[in-house]
Structure formats: structure tokens, C-alpha cells
Short mmCIF file of C-alpha atoms in Angstrom, two decimals:
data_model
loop_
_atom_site.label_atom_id
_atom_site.label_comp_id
_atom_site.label_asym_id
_atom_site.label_seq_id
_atom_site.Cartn_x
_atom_site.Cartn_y
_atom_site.Cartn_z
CA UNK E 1 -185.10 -39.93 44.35
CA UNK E 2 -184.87 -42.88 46.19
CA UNK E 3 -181.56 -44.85 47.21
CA UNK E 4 -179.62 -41.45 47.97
CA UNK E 5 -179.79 -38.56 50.31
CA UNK E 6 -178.78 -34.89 49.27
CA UNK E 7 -176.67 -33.08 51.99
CA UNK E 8 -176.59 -29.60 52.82
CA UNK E 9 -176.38 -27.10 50.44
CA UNK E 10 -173.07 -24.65 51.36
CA UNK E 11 -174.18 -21.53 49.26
CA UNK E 12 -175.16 -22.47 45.31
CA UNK E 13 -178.43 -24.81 44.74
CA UNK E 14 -178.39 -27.74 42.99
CA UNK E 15 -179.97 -26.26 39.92
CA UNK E 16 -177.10 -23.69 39.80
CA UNK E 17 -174.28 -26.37 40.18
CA UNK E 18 -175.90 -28.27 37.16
CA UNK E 19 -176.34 -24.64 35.85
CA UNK E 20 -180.06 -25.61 34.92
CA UNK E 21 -183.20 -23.31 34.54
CA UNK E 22 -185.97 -23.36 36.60
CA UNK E 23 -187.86 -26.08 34.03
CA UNK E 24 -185.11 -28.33 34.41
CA UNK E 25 -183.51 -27.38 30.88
CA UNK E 26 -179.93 -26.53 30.50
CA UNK E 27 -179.06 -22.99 30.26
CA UNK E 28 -177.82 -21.82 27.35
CA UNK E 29 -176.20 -23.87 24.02
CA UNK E 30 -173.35 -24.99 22.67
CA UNK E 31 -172.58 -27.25 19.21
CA UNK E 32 -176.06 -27.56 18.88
CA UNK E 33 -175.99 -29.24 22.37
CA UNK E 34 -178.17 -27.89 25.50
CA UNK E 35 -174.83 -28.85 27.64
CA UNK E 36 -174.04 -25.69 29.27
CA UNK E 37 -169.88 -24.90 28.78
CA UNK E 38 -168.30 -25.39 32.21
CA UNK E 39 -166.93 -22.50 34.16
CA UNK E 40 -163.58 -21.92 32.63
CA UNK E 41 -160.66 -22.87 34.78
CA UNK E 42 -158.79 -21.51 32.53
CA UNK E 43 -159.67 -17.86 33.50
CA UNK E 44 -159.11 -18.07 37.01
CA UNK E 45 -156.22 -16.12 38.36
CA UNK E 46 -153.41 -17.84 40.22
CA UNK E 47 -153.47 -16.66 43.99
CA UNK E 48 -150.09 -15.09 45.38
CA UNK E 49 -147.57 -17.71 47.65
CA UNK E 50 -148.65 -15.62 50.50
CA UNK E 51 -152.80 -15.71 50.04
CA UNK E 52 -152.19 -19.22 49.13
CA UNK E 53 -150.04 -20.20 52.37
CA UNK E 54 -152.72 -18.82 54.50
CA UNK E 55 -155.58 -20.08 52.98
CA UNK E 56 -154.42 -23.89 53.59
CA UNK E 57 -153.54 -23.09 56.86
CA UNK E 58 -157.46 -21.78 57.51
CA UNK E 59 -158.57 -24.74 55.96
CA UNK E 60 -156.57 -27.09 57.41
CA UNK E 61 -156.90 -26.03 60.73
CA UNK E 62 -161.18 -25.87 60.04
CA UNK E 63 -160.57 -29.68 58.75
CA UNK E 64 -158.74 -30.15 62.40
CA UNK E 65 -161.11 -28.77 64.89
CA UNK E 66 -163.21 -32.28 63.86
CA UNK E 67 -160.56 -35.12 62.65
CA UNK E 68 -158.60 -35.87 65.54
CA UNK E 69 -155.17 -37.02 65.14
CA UNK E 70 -155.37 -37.06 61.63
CA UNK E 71 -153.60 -34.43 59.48
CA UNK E 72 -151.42 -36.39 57.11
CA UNK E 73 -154.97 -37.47 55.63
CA UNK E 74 -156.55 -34.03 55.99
CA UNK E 75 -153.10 -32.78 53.81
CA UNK E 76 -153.91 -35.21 51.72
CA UNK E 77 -157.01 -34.50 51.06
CA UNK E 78 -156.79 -30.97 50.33
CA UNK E 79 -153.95 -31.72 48.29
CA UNK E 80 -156.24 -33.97 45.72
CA UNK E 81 -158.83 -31.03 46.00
CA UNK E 82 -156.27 -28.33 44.70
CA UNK E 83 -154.96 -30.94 42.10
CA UNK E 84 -158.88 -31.04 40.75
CA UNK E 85 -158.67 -34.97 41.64
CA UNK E 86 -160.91 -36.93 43.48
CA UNK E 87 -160.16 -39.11 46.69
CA UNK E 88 -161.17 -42.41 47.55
CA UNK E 89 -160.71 -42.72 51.76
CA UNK E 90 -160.69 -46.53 52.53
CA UNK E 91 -161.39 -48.20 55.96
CA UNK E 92 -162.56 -50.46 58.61
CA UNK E 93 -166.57 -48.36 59.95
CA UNK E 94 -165.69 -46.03 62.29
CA UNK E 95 -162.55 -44.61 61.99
CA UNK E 96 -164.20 -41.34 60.45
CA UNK E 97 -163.98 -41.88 56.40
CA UNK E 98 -167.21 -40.01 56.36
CA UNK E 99 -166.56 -37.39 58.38
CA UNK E 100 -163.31 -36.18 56.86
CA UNK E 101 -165.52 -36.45 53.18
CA UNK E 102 -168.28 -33.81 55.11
CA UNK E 103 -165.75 -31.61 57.14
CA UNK E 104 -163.87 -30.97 53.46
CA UNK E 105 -166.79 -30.14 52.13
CA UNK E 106 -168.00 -27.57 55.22
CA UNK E 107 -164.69 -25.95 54.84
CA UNK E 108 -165.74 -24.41 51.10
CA UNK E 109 -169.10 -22.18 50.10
CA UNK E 110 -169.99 -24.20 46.79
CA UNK E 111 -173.15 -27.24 46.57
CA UNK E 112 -172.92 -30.28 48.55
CA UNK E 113 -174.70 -33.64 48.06
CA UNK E 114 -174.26 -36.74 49.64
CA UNK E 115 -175.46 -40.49 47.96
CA UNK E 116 -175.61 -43.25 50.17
CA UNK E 117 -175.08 -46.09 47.78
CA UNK E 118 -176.76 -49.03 48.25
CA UNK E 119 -177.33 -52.55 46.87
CA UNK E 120 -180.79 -50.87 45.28
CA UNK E 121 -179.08 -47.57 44.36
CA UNK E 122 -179.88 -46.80 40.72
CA UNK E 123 -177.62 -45.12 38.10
CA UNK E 124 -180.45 -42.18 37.22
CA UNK E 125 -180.46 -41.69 41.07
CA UNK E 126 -176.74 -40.68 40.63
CA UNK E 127 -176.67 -38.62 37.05
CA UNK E 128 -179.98 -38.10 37.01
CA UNK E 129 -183.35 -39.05 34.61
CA UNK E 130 -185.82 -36.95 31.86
CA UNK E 131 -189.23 -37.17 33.34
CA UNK E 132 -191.94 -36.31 30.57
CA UNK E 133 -193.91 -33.10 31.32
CA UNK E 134 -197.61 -33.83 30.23
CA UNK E 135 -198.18 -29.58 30.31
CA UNK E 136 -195.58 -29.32 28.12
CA UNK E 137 -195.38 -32.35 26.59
CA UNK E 138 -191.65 -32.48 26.67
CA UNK E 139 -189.02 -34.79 28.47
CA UNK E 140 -187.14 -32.00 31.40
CA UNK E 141 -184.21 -33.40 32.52
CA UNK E 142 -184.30 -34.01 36.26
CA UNK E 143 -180.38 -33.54 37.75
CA UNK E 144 -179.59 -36.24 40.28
CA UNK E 145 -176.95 -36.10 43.46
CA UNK E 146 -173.77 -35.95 41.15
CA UNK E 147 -174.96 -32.10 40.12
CA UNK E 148 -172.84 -30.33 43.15
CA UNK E 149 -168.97 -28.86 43.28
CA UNK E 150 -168.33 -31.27 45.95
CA UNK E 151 -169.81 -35.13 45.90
CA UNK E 152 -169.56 -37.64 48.89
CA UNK E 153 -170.30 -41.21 47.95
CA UNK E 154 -170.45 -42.86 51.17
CA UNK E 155 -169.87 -46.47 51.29
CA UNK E 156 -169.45 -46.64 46.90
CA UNK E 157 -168.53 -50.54 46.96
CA UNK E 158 -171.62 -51.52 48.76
CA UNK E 159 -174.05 -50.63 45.24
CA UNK E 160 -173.58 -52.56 42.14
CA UNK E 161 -171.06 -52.25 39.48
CA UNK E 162 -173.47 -50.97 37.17
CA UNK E 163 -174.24 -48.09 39.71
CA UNK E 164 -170.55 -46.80 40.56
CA UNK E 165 -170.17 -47.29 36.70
CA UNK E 166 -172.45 -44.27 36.44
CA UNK E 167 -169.63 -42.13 38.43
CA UNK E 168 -166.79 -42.50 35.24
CA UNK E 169 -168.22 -40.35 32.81
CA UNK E 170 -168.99 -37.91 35.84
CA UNK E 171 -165.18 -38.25 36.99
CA UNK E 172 -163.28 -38.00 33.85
CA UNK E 173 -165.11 -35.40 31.71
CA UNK E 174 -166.97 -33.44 34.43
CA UNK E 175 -170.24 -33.85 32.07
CA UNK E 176 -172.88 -36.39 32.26
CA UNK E 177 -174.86 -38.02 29.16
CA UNK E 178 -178.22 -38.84 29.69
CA UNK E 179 -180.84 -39.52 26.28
CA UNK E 180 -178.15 -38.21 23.96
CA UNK E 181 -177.28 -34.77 25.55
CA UNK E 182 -174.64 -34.01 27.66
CA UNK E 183 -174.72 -31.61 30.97
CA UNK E 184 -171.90 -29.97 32.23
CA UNK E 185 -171.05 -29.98 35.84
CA UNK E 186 -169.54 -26.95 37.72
CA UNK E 187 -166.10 -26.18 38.63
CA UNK E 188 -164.20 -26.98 41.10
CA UNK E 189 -166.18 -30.67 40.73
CA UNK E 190 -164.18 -33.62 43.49
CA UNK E 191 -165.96 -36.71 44.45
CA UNK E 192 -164.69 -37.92 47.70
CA UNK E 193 -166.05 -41.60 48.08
CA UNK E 194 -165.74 -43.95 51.38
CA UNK E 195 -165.59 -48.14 51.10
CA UNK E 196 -164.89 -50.09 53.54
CA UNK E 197 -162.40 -52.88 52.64
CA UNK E 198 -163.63 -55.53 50.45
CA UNK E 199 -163.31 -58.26 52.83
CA UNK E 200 -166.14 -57.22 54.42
CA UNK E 201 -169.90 -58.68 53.94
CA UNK E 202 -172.11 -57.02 51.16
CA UNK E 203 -169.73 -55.18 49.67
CA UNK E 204 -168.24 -54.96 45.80
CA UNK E 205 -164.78 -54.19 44.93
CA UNK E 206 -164.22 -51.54 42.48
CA UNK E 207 -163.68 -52.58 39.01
CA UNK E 208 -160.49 -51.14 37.89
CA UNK E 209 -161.24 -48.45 35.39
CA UNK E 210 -163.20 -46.82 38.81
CA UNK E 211 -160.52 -47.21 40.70
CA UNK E 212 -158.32 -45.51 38.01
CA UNK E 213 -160.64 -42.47 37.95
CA UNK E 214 -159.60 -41.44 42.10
CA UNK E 215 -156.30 -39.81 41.80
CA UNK E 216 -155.42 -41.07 45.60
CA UNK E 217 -156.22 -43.61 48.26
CA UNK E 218 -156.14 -42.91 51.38
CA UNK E 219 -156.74 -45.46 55.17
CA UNK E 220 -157.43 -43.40 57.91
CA UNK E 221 -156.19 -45.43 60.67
CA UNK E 222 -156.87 -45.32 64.21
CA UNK E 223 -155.89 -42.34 66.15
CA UNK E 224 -153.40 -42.68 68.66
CA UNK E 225 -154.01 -42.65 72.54
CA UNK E 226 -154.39 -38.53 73.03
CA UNK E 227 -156.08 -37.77 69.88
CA UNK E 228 -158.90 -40.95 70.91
CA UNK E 229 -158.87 -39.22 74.38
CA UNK E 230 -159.84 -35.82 73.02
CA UNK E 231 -162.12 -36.86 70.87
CA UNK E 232 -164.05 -38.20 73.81
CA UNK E 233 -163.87 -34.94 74.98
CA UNK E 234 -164.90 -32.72 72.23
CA UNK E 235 -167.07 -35.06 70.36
CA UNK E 236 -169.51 -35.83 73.70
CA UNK E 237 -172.66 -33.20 73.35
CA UNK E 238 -172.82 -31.57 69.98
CA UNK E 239 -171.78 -32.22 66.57
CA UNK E 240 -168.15 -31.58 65.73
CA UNK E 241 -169.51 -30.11 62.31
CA UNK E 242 -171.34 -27.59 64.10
CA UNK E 243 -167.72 -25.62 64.42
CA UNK E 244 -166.99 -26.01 60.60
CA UNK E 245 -167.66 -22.80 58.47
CA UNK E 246 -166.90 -22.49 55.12
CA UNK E 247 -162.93 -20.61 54.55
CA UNK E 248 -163.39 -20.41 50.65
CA UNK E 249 -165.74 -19.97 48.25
CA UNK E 250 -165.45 -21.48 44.47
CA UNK E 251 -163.87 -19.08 42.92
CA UNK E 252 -160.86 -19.03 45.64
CA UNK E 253 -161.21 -23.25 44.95
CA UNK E 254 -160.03 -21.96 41.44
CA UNK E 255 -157.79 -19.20 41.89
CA UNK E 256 -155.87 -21.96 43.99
CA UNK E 257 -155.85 -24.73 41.31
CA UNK E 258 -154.62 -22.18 38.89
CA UNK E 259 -151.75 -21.57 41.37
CA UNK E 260 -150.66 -25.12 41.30
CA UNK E 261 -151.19 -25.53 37.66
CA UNK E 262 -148.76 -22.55 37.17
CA UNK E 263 -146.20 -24.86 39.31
CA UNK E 264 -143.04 -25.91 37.17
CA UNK E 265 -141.56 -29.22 36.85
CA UNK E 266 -138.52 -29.58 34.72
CA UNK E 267 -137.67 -32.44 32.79
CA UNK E 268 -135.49 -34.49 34.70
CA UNK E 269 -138.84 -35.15 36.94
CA UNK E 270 -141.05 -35.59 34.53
CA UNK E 271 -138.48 -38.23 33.25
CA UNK E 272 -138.39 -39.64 36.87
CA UNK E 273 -142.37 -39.51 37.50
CA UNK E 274 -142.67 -41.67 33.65
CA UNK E 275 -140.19 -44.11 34.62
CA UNK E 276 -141.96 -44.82 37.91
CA UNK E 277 -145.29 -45.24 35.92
CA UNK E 278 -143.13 -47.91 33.49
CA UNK E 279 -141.72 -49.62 36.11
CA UNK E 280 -144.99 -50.54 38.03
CA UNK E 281 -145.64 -52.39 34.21
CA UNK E 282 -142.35 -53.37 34.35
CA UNK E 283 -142.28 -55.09 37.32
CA UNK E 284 -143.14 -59.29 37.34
CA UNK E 285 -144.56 -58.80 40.90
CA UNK E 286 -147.58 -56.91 38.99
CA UNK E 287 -149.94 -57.92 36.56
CA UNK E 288 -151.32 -54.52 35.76
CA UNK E 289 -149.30 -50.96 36.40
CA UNK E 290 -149.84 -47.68 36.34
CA UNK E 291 -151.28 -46.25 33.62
CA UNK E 292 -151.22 -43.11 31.61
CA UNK E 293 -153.69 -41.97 33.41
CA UNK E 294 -151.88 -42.55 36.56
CA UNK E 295 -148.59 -41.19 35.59
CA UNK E 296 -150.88 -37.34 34.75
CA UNK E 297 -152.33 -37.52 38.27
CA UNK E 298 -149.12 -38.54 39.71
CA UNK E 299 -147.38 -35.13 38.25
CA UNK E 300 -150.58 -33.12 39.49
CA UNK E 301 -150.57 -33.92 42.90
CA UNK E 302 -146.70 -33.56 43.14
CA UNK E 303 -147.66 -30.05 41.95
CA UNK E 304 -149.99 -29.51 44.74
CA UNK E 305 -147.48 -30.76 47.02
CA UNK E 306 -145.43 -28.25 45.82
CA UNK E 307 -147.52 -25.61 46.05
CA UNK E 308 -148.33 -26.75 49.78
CA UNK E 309 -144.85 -26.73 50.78
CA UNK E 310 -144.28 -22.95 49.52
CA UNK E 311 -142.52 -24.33 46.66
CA UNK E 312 -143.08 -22.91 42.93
CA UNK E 313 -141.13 -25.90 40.96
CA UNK E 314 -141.80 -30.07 42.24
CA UNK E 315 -138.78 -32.28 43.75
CA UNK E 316 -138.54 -35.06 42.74
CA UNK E 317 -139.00 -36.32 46.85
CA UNK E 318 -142.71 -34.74 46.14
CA UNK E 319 -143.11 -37.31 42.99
CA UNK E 320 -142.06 -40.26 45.19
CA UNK E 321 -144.00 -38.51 48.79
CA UNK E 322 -147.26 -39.09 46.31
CA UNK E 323 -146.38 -42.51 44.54
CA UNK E 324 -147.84 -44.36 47.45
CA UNK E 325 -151.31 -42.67 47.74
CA UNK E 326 -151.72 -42.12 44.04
CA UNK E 327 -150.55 -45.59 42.52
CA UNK E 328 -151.07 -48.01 45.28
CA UNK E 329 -154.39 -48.34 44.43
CA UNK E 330 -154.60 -49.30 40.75
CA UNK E 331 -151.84 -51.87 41.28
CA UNK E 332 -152.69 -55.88 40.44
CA UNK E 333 -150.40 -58.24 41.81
CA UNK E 334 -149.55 -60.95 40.18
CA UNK E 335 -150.89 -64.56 41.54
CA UNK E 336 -147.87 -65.45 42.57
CA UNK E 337 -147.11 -62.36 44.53
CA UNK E 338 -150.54 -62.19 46.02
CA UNK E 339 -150.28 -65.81 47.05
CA UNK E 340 -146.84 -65.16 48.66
CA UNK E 341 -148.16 -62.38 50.85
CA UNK E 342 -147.24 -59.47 49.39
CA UNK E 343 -149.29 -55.99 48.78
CA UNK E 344 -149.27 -53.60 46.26
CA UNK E 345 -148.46 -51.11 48.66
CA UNK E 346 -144.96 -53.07 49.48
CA UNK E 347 -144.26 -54.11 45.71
CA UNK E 348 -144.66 -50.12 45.35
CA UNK E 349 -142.08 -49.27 47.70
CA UNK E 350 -139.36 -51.56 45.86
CA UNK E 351 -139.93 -49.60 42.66
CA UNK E 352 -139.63 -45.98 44.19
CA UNK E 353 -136.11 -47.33 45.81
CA UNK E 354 -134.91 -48.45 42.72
CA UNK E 355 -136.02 -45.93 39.93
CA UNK E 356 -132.68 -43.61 39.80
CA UNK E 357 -133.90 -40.03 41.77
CA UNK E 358 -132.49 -36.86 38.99
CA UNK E 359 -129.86 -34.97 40.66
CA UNK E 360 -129.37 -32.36 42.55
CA UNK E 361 -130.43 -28.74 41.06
CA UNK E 362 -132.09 -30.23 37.96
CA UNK E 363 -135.93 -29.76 39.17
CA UNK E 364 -135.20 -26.02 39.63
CA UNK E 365 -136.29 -23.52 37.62
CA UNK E 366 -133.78 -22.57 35.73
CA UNK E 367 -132.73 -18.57 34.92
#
């Protein structure tokens, strides 16, 4: 299709992902539908603190042999991955939004595509379009880039709304629509998209309801003095991605996301992580808060934090260590706090200071 490019494939085809048939159909039925049931997360089997542990630490340490200086965003990114989220990695060209998005996806054995979007990028290039079959004389349904476990959109606020609206069906229900019937993607399914800041020529900032579908933000920064000197060094003759093989496969993707689904949170912090959400609709600094939405994520990737510091219950520090990636972004300031210079990001921080913190002993799991 033209207007995207599909990366390499890391161990499932395309077809398989979609879980389509060699004629383009959808394999098997359900309700009538020829939307395949997705793999059941539900079945997966949590994997023990220890497996777990050292399974981060391999992929973490794959993520660092190519992103320099940079592990607070690689955490971060694997910790949206286990929370089944999807990341949105904001930036000035450069700084290597694209290359964390490719390295995270080397690191697991599961489909890989990669859309370029572009002013002329359509939505069928994206979900995907029923071509009519003159042999058969049936419409086959032709998957697009979107049918893969893992999804980079590089450079998403450069295409038109209309285009990164085609991602929110994709996001949210992990299915796509296209002449009436529905396709199921596969599981794990994380779209990690790049933009660079909206200041800069020929580019379109995110509506909101796409920005509410990315459970975290992240900037990557510029690396400090060593890690910009080693780079120099390392990156010089050969790829970086050339040392990146795949640590897990899907079904390890799973057995981990059941692990930090199995996490507990008690209900002190889940008190704390809703009166957050109200108080970013609270505030007068902010037109438009967190929403529902917001609040779920929030609680998921405090999980996953959780579950990355060796802990089986959330603090309520991992609610508030989260806030700022996983709110930040869906924030509106008011006119009169935009106009006086301030950011979501700062208007954020007041809230998390002043929202009462449960006490002590509360978040555990109690006997």
C-alpha cells in the first residue's frame, strides 16, 4: 500500500497476527461475525517474581545495548508494554524516538510493522481495505500495517486527523471495522507512536480523544556528555539494532501481563489514584482533566510499576511516580494559565502535592 512501510517481521506473519487465511478471509466465526475471537489474555498464566525479575532485566539490558543514556524511558516503556498500554514518545528529530519504538520491538518474537504517516497517508493504508476478487467474485479483505502485536507509527502528527483517527478503534478495542465486519487483532497488541512537538512545520496536533487512547507520554531528552560520547563510539560502523535479539516471545508478553494484572491494590489507593483523576477536573488552572479513562490506565501502570519493583501490592508513591507520564498529556490548560506560562506538566505537579497520600500500611495486602 502506499503511504506506509511494513518493518521486519520478528517470528509470526502478518496474516497470522490478523489471524487471516490465505484468501484474505478471517479464520473462523463468531456471532455470526467473520471477526476471529482474540487470543485470550485471560488464559495466560502469571509468571513467578523470580522468572519475571529476570526477564525485565534481559530486556532491559537488550533495550540498553542501543539507547544510550536513556533508561528511565526504556523503564518506561516496558512498563506501558506489560500494562497492555500504548506509548506515545514525543521529541525534537534526533534524539532517538524511533529507535527506542524499533529496539522494543526487536527485544520480543511476535509481528512488527512500521507506518510512516504522512500528509497523503490514507486510513485503509492503516486498517486495511476489501479489494473485489473477479475469480471469485467476492470482496477479500486486505489487512493493512495495524495487523501486527507490536505497531510503530513514526512521526503520527505529521498525517491528517482523519488518518490517526483510524488508530482509535484499533487502540481501544484491539479490533478493526472495515464494510461492517470487525477483525480482531492479536495479543499482546501496543502501538508505540513518535511526533515531534507541534510547534514544528507540517505537523498536526493530536485531537484529544487520540491522545486519550496512549496510556503515557514520554520526551526523550538529550543524553548527557558520556552517554553522547559512547554513542559516537558504538553507533560509528554498523547498526546498533544489529545486537538486538528477541528475549520473549508472545506468550511470555502474556504470562507477564497476567502477572501484573494479578498485582493488588487496596482501597485506600484506589481512593488516592480517583481523587487525583478529580482533582485534575477540579482544578481552575485546567479546562479539561483526566478522565475515566485516564484514572484505569493510571491504576494499570502503577501495577506494572509494582510488578517491576518486585512488589506484589502498588504504593501509593507508584500512583503518583506514574501521574506525570500518564496524565500530563491529556491535560488542557485553561487560557488564562496557558497565557501566564504555565504547562500541564507543572499544573500536574501542584495536584499530586496536594491530594492527601493514604497512610502508612494501608496499600498492603492485608492477612
Amino acid at each position: 500500500m502506499d503511504g506506509h512501510h511494513v518493518g521486519q517481521n520478528l517470528g509470526e506473519g502478518l496474516e497470522r497476527a490478523a489471524g487471516l487465511d490465505a484468501a484474505g478471509q478471517q479464520a473462523g466465526s463468531q456471532n455470526g461475525s467473520r471477526g476471529a475471537a482474540p487470543l485470550d489474555d485471560a488464559a495466560a498464566v502469571p509468571m513467578g517474581a523470580e522468572a519475571f525479575k529476570a526477564t525485565c532485566e534481559r530486556i532491559l539490558a537488550s533495550i540498553g545495548q542501543v539507547i544510550d543514556g536513556q533508561s528511565d524511558a526504556a523503564r518506561l516503556a516496558l512498563t506501558v508494554l506489560l500494562a497492555q498500554g500504548h506509548l506515545l514518545v514525543e521529541d525534537v528529530p534526533g534524539v532517538g524516538k524511533t529507535m527506542l519504538a524499533k529496539t522494543l520491538a526487536r527485544t520480543i518474537d511476535c509481528s512488527v510493522s512500521r507506518i510512516q504517516f504522512t500528509p497523503d497517508l490514507l486510513p485503509s493504508d492503516v486498517t486495511g481495505v476489501s479489494i473485489y476478487n473477479q475469480a471469485t467474485r467476492q470482496f477479500e479483505f486486505r489487512p493493512g500495517a495495524v495487523f501486527a502485536n507490536i505497531v510503530i507509527g513514526d512521526e503520527i502528527n505529521r498525517a491528517s486527523a482523519k488518518t490517526q483517527s483510524a488508530l482509535l478503534e484499533c487502540m481501544e478495542e484491539h479490533q478493526v471495522t472495515v464494510d461492517g465486519t470487525s477483525y480482531a487483532l492479536g495479543s499482546p497488541f501496543m502501538v508505540v507512536a513518535t511526533q515531534n512537538p507541534i510547534e514544528m512545520e507540517g505537523t498536526y496536533p493530536l485531537p484529544e480523544a487520540q491522545r486519550d487512547r496512549f496510556m503515557a507520554r514520554i520526551s526523550m531528552g538529550y543524553p548527557d556528555a558520556a552517554a553522547e560520547a559512547e554513542m559516537l563510539e558504538t553507533h560509528q560502523s554498523d547498526s546498533p539494532l544489529l545486537k538486538v535479539h528477541p528475549v520473549v516471545d508472545a506468550a511470555e508478553v502474556r504470562s507477564m501481563t497476567a502477572t501484573v494484572k494479578a498485582v493488588y491494590v487496596s482501597g485506600p489507593v484506589k481512593e488516592y489514584t480517583v481523587a487525583l483523576g478529580r482533582a485534575t477536573r477540579e482544578s481552575p488552572q485546567l479546562r479539561l482533566g483526566a478522565s475515566p479513562r485516564a484514572v484505569l490506565q493510571l491504576l494499570r501502570a502503577a501495577k506494572a510499576r509494582a510488578a517491576l519493583s518486585g512488589r506484589d501490592f502498588v504504593l501509593p508513591d507508584d500512583v503518583a511516580a506514574m501521574a506525570p507520564a500518564v496524565l500530563a498529556h491529556r491535560l488542557v490548560l485553561d487560557r488564562r494559565a496557558a497565557g501566564s506560562g504555565f504547562s500541564a506538566a507543572a499544573v500536574l505537579g501542584s495536584i499530586i502535592e496536594s491530594v492527601p497520600i493514604p497512610a502508612a500500611g494501608q496499600q498492603r495486602r492485608r492477612a
